[in-house]
Amino acid sequence: MKYFVAVLLLAAVVFADAEWKIQTAENLNAYRPECANSLSIPEDKVNEYKKWNFPNDEKTQCYIKCIFGKMGLFNEKDGFNVEHLVKQLGQGKNETIIRPEVVKCADKNPQKTNACQWAYRGFDCFKKAHLDLVQTSVKKN
């Protein structure tokens, strides 16, 4: 019985991951208004985000968490999905080079900060280390 349960759990993980797809600019453009509306973020601030200007404030942190959540890259319980991030940022590049950078930025929340701060901290790390990869990863495929 234990073996059967283990196989089912493994199949569920594999199937769930198989459903995830690399996110595109179209996905990001769909998520932006959803996240902005749910957080009451004004249009001028969203326009700044589109220019890759992300101030370290509570609304921006939660906006990043919302976007990453919708993209399947972050959730409040587990934090960052390293496999999805490697695929999203790598997109055909050598994943063995990208993985250590992703792992470094995708911390396990040692500061025990709230989910918005946690998501923002990881995003800020990705952005500082590899802004070009972050920007390219959501361009039209």
PDB file of C-alpha atoms in Angstrom, residues 10-114:
ATOM      1  CA  LEU A  10       5.194  10.798  -7.793  1.00  0.00           C
ATOM      2  CA  ALA A  11       2.754  10.615 -10.709  1.00  0.00           C
ATOM      3  CA  ALA A  12       0.876  13.645  -9.364  1.00  0.00           C
ATOM      4  CA  VAL A  13       4.101  15.658  -9.133  1.00  0.00           C
ATOM      5  CA  VAL A  14       5.237  14.640 -12.623  1.00  0.00           C
ATOM      6  CA  PHE A  15       1.795  15.314 -14.108  1.00  0.00           C
ATOM      7  CA  ALA A  16       1.487  18.703 -12.405  1.00  0.00           C
ATOM      8  CA  ASP A  17       4.928  19.737 -13.622  1.00  0.00           C
ATOM      9  CA  ALA A  18       4.165  18.467 -17.141  1.00  0.00           C
ATOM     10  CA  GLU A  19       1.229  20.878 -17.252  1.00  0.00           C
ATOM     11  CA  TRP A  20       3.435  23.920 -16.556  1.00  0.00           C
ATOM     12  CA  LYS A  21       4.628  25.819 -19.614  1.00  0.00           C
ATOM     13  CA  ILE A  22       7.202  28.547 -20.068  1.00  0.00           C
ATOM     14  CA  GLN A  23       5.490  31.890 -19.613  1.00  0.00           C
ATOM     15  CA  THR A  24       5.449  34.447 -22.423  1.00  0.00           C
ATOM     16  CA  ALA A  25       4.952  38.188 -22.759  1.00  0.00           C
ATOM     17  CA  GLU A  26       1.292  37.466 -23.488  1.00  0.00           C
ATOM     18  CA  ASN A  27       0.977  35.659 -20.160  1.00  0.00           C
ATOM     19  CA  LEU A  28       2.683  38.516 -18.334  1.00  0.00           C
ATOM     20  CA  ASN A  29       0.431  41.065 -20.043  1.00  0.00           C
ATOM     21  CA  ALA A  30      -2.624  39.082 -18.922  1.00  0.00           C
ATOM     22  CA  TYR A  31      -1.390  38.808 -15.330  1.00  0.00           C
ATOM     23  CA  ARG A  32      -0.430  42.468 -14.901  1.00  0.00           C
ATOM     24  CA  PRO A  33      -3.963  43.903 -14.785  1.00  0.00           C
ATOM     25  CA  GLU A  34      -5.228  41.003 -12.661  1.00  0.00           C
ATOM     26  CA  CYS A  35      -2.531  41.592 -10.053  1.00  0.00           C
ATOM     27  CA  ALA A  36      -2.761  45.384 -10.243  1.00  0.00           C
ATOM     28  CA  ASN A  37      -6.543  45.311  -9.804  1.00  0.00           C
ATOM     29  CA  SER A  38      -6.460  42.839  -6.928  1.00  0.00           C
ATOM     30  CA  LEU A  39      -3.890  44.993  -5.112  1.00  0.00           C
ATOM     31  CA  SER A  40      -5.333  48.406  -6.119  1.00  0.00           C
ATOM     32  CA  ILE A  41      -2.096  49.469  -7.780  1.00  0.00           C
ATOM     33  CA  PRO A  42      -2.480  52.618  -9.898  1.00  0.00           C
ATOM     34  CA  GLU A  43      -1.748  52.534 -13.620  1.00  0.00           C
ATOM     35  CA  ASP A  44       1.221  54.895 -13.366  1.00  0.00           C
ATOM     36  CA  LYS A  45       2.950  52.488 -10.982  1.00  0.00           C
ATOM     37  CA  VAL A  46       2.266  49.541 -13.324  1.00  0.00           C
ATOM     38  CA  ASN A  47       3.779  51.607 -16.145  1.00  0.00           C
ATOM     39  CA  GLU A  48       6.927  51.964 -14.032  1.00  0.00           C
ATOM     40  CA  TYR A  49       6.976  48.196 -13.523  1.00  0.00           C
ATOM     41  CA  LYS A  50       6.833  47.759 -17.290  1.00  0.00           C
ATOM     42  CA  LYS A  51      10.068  49.804 -17.431  1.00  0.00           C
ATOM     43  CA  TRP A  52      11.623  47.385 -14.899  1.00  0.00           C
ATOM     44  CA  ASN A  53      11.438  49.952 -12.072  1.00  0.00           C
ATOM     45  CA  PHE A  54      10.351  48.078  -8.954  1.00  0.00           C
ATOM     46  CA  PRO A  55      10.617  50.083  -5.731  1.00  0.00           C
ATOM     47  CA  ASN A  56      10.947  48.092  -2.543  1.00  0.00           C
ATOM     48  CA  ASP A  57       7.550  48.849  -1.033  1.00  0.00           C
ATOM     49  CA  GLU A  58       4.704  46.644   0.185  1.00  0.00           C
ATOM     50  CA  LYS A  59       2.470  46.987  -2.896  1.00  0.00           C
ATOM     51  CA  THR A  60       5.326  46.246  -5.280  1.00  0.00           C
ATOM     52  CA  GLN A  61       6.416  43.253  -3.222  1.00  0.00           C
ATOM     53  CA  CYS A  62       2.888  41.818  -3.329  1.00  0.00           C
ATOM     54  CA  TYR A  63       2.602  42.594  -7.036  1.00  0.00           C
ATOM     55  CA  ILE A  64       5.765  40.542  -7.675  1.00  0.00           C
ATOM     56  CA  LYS A  65       4.393  37.702  -5.534  1.00  0.00           C
ATOM     57  CA  CYS A  66       1.126  37.808  -7.487  1.00  0.00           C
ATOM     58  CA  ILE A  67       2.869  37.760 -10.890  1.00  0.00           C
ATOM     59  CA  PHE A  68       5.253  34.979  -9.846  1.00  0.00           C
ATOM     60  CA  GLY A  69       2.320  33.026  -8.431  1.00  0.00           C
ATOM     61  CA  LYS A  70       0.309  33.281 -11.622  1.00  0.00           C
ATOM     62  CA  MET A  71       3.394  32.259 -13.614  1.00  0.00           C
ATOM     63  CA  GLY A  72       3.801  29.124 -11.472  1.00  0.00           C
ATOM     64  CA  LEU A  73       7.170  30.298 -10.169  1.00  0.00           C
ATOM     65  CA  PHE A  74       6.285  30.954  -6.506  1.00  0.00           C
ATOM     66  CA  ASN A  75       3.733  29.974  -3.900  1.00  0.00           C
ATOM     67  CA  GLU A  76       3.327  31.057  -0.297  1.00  0.00           C
ATOM     68  CA  LYS A  77       3.812  27.591   1.184  1.00  0.00           C
ATOM     69  CA  ASP A  78       6.882  26.341  -0.673  1.00  0.00           C
ATOM     70  CA  GLY A  79       8.382  29.543  -2.026  1.00  0.00           C
ATOM     71  CA  PHE A  80      10.138  29.451  -5.362  1.00  0.00           C
ATOM     72  CA  ASN A  81       9.771  26.570  -7.802  1.00  0.00           C
ATOM     73  CA  VAL A  82      13.408  26.166  -8.786  1.00  0.00           C
ATOM     74  CA  GLU A  83      12.659  23.780 -11.668  1.00  0.00           C
ATOM     75  CA  HIS A  84      10.184  26.187 -13.256  1.00  0.00           C
ATOM     76  CA  LEU A  85      12.549  29.133 -12.736  1.00  0.00           C
ATOM     77  CA  VAL A  86      15.449  27.277 -14.345  1.00  0.00           C
ATOM     78  CA  LYS A  87      13.260  26.415 -17.336  1.00  0.00           C
ATOM     79  CA  GLN A  88      11.833  29.939 -17.546  1.00  0.00           C
ATOM     80  CA  LEU A  89      15.191  31.684 -17.308  1.00  0.00           C
ATOM     81  CA  GLY A  90      17.138  29.056 -19.238  1.00  0.00           C
ATOM     82  CA  GLN A  91      14.950  28.464 -22.261  1.00  0.00           C
ATOM     83  CA  GLY A  92      17.408  26.312 -24.135  1.00  0.00           C
ATOM     84  CA  LYS A  93      20.542  27.690 -22.523  1.00  0.00           C
ATOM     85  CA  ASN A  94      22.818  25.544 -20.404  1.00  0.00           C
ATOM     86  CA  GLU A  95      20.673  24.902 -17.336  1.00  0.00           C
ATOM     87  CA  THR A  96      23.665  23.705 -15.306  1.00  0.00           C
ATOM     88  CA  ILE A  97      25.018  27.258 -15.449  1.00  0.00           C
ATOM     89  CA  ILE A  98      21.690  28.892 -14.572  1.00  0.00           C
ATOM     90  CA  ARG A  99      20.610  26.495 -11.800  1.00  0.00           C
ATOM     91  CA  PRO A 100      23.176  27.623  -9.154  1.00  0.00           C
ATOM     92  CA  GLU A 101      22.186  31.259  -9.706  1.00  0.00           C
ATOM     93  CA  VAL A 102      18.506  30.399  -9.371  1.00  0.00           C
ATOM     94  CA  VAL A 103      19.151  28.364  -6.222  1.00  0.00           C
ATOM     95  CA  LYS A 104      21.133  31.252  -4.729  1.00  0.00           C
ATOM     96  CA  CYS A 105      18.274  33.707  -5.307  1.00  0.00           C
ATOM     97  CA  ALA A 106      15.425  31.292  -4.528  1.00  0.00           C
ATOM     98  CA  ASP A 107      16.123  31.125  -0.826  1.00  0.00           C
ATOM     99  CA  LYS A 108      14.015  29.150   1.633  1.00  0.00           C
ATOM    100  CA  ASN A 109      13.054  32.331   3.528  1.00  0.00           C
ATOM    101  CA  PRO A 110      15.602  32.180   6.339  1.00  0.00           C
ATOM    102  CA  GLN A 111      14.472  35.607   7.574  1.00  0.00           C
ATOM    103  CA  LYS A 112      10.910  34.272   7.966  1.00  0.00           C
ATOM    104  CA  THR A 113       9.571  37.333   6.151  1.00  0.00           C
ATOM    105  CA  ASN A 114       6.081  37.448   4.715  1.00  0.00           C
TER     106      ASN A 114
END
